GROMACS .gro file of C-alpha atoms in nm:
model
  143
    1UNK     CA    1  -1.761  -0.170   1.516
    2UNK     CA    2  -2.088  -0.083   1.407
    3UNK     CA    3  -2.140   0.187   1.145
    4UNK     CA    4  -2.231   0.532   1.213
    5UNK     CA    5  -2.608   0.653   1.104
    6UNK     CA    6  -2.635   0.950   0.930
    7UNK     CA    7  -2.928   1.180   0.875
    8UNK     CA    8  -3.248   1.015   0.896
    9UNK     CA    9  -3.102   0.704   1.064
   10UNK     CA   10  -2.901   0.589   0.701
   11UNK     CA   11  -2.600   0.417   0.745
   12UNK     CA   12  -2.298   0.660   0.660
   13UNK     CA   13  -1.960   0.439   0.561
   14UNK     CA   14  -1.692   0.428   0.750
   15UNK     CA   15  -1.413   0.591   0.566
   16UNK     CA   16  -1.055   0.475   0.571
   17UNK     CA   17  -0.721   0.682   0.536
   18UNK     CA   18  -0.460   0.430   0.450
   19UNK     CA   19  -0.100   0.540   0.515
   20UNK     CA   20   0.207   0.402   0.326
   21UNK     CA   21   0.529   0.503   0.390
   22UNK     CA   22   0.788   0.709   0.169
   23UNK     CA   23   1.079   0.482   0.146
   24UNK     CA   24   1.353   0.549  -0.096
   25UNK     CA   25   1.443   0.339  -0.348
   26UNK     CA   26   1.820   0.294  -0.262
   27UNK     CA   27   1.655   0.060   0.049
   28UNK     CA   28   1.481  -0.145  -0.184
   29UNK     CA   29   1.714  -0.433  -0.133
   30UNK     CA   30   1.751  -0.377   0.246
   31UNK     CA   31   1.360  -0.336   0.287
   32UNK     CA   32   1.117  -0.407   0.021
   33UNK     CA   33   0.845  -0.380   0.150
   34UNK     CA   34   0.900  -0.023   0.283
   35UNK     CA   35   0.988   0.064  -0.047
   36UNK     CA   36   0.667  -0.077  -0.199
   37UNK     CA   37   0.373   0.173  -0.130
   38UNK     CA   38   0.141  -0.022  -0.412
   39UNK     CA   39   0.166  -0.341  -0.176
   40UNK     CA   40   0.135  -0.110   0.155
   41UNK     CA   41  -0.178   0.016  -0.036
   42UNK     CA   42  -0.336  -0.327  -0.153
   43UNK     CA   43  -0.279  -0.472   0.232
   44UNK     CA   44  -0.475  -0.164   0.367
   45UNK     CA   45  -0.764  -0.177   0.073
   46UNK     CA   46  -0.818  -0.576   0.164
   47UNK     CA   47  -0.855  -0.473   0.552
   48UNK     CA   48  -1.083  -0.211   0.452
   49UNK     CA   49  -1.302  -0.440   0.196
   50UNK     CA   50  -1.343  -0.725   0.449
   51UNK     CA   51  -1.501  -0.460   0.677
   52UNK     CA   52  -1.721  -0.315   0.415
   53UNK     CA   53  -1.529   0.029   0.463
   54UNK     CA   54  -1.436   0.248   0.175
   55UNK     CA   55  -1.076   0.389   0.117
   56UNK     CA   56  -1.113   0.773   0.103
   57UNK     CA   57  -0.750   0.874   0.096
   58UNK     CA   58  -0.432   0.723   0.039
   59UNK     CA   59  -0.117   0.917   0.200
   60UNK     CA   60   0.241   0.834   0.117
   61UNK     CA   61   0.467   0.993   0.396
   62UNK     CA   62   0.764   1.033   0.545
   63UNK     CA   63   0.816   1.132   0.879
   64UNK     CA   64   0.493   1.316   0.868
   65UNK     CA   65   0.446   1.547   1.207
   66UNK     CA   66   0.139   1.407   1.399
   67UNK     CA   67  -0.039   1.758   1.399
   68UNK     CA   68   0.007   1.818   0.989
   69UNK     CA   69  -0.298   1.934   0.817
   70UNK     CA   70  -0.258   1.649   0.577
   71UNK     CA   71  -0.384   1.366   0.832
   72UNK     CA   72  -0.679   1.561   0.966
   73UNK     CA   73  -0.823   1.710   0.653
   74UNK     CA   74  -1.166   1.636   0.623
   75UNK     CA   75  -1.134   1.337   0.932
   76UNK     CA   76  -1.460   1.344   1.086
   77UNK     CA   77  -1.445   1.159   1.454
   78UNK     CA   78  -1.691   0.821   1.450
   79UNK     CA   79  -1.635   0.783   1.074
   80UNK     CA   80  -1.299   0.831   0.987
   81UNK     CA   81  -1.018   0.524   1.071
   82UNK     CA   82  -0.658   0.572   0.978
   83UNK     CA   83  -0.487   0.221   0.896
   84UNK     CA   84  -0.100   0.140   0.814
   85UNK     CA   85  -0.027  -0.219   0.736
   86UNK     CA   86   0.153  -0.236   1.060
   87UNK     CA   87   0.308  -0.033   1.285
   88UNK     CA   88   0.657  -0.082   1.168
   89UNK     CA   89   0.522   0.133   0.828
   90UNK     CA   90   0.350   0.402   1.105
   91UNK     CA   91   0.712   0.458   1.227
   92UNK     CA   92   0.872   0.509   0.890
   93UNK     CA   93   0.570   0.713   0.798
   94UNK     CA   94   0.459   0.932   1.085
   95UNK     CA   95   0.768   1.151   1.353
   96UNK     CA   96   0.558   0.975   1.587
   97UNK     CA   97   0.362   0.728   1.601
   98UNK     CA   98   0.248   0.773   2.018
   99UNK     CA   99   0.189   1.149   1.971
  100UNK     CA  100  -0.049   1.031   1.691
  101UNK     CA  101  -0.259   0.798   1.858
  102UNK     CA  102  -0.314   1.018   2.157
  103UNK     CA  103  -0.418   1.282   1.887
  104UNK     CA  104  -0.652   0.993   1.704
  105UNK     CA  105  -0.799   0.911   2.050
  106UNK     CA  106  -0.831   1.310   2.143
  107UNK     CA  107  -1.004   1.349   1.797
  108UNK     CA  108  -1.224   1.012   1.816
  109UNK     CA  109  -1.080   0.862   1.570
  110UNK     CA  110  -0.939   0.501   1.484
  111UNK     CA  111  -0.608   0.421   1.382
  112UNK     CA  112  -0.572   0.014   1.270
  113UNK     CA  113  -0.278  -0.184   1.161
  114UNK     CA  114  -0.363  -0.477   0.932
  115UNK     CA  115  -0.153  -0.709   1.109
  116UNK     CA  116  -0.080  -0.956   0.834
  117UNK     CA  117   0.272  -1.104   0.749
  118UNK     CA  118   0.466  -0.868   0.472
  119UNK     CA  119   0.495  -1.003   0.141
  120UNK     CA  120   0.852  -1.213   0.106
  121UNK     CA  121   1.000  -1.019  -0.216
  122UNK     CA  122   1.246  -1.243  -0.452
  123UNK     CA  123   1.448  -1.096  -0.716
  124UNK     CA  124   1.185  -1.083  -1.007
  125UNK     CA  125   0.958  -0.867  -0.730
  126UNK     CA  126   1.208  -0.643  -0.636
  127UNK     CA  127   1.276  -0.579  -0.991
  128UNK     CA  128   0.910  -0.480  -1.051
  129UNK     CA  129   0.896  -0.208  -0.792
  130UNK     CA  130   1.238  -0.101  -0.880
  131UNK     CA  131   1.118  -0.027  -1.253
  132UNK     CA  132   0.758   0.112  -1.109
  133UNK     CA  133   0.930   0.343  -0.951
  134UNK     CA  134   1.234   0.476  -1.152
  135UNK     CA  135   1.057   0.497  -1.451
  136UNK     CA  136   0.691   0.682  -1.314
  137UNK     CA  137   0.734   0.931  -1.650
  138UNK     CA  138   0.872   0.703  -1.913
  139UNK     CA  139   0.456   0.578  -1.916
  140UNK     CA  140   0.560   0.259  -1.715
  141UNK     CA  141   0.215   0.165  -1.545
  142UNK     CA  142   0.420  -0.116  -1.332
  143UNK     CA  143   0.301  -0.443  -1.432
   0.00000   0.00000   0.00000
C-alpha cells in the first residue's frame, strides 16, 4: 500500500491500532500466548516497523462489541489499519470478528493479522508473564 499524502502533497503515516487480547491469567498454562499481551504487542509493532507505519494505539480487549467507541476513536479511513497478531487473538478480543471487518471495510479502513507462528512458551517464559502480571503494583517492570 502506498501512503496517503497529506496537505500539500506530504506523506502522512499510516497509523496502526494494534489489538491484544484480555486473557486471564488462570489460562496461562492452557494458552500463553493469549495471556501474553506484551508479546501480542511486540508481534504487531515488528509488522508495523517493517512497513514503516507507526503504532498509534495499543488496545487490550475482551470481547469488545464491533461498534464500541474505543476502536473508532480518532480512525481516520485511508490512514488508519487495525492489526491483531492473528485472527485467533481477533476472536478472543473482539464479539465479532465478521461484524468488524464489514464495519472496517464500510469505514475504509484496514484490519491486518501478522500471520507469524506464536512464540512456543517453556516453563521459565510462562513464569515471566505470570509474575508481569500478578505483581503490576509491587513495581515489577517484567523483565
Amino acid at each position: 500500500m502506498r501512503q496517503p499524502r497529506g496537505l500539500f502533497g506530504t506523506l502522512t503515516p499510516v497509523r496502526v491500532t494494534a489489538i491484544a487480547s484480555l486473557t486471564p491469567l488462570e489460562e496461562l498454562e492452557a494458552d500463553p500466548f493469549l495471556v501474553d499481551s506484551r508479546s501480542q504487542y511486540a508481534m504487531c509493532a515488528r509488522w508495523a516497523a517493517e512497513r514503516g507505519y507507526v503504532i498509534a494505539r495499543e488496545l487490550l480487549v475482551g470481547g469488545l462489541r464491533f461498534d464500541h467507541c474505543a476502536l473508532w476513536e480518532g480512525v481516520r479511513p485511508g490512514v488508519d489499519v487495525f492489526v491483531a497478531p492473528s485472527l485467533r487473538v481477533l476472536r478472543r478480543a473482539l464479539s465479532s470478528v465478521e461484524e468488524f471487518t464489514a464495519e472496517c471495510a464500510r469505514r475504509g479502513v484496514r484490519v491486518e493479522t501478522v500471520g507469524r507462528a506464536e512464540p512456543s512458551y517453556d516453563a521459565q517464559m510462562k513464569a515471566r508473564v505470570h509474575r508481569r502480571l500478578s505483581m503490576p503494583t509491587a513495581g515489577y517492570d517484567g523483565r
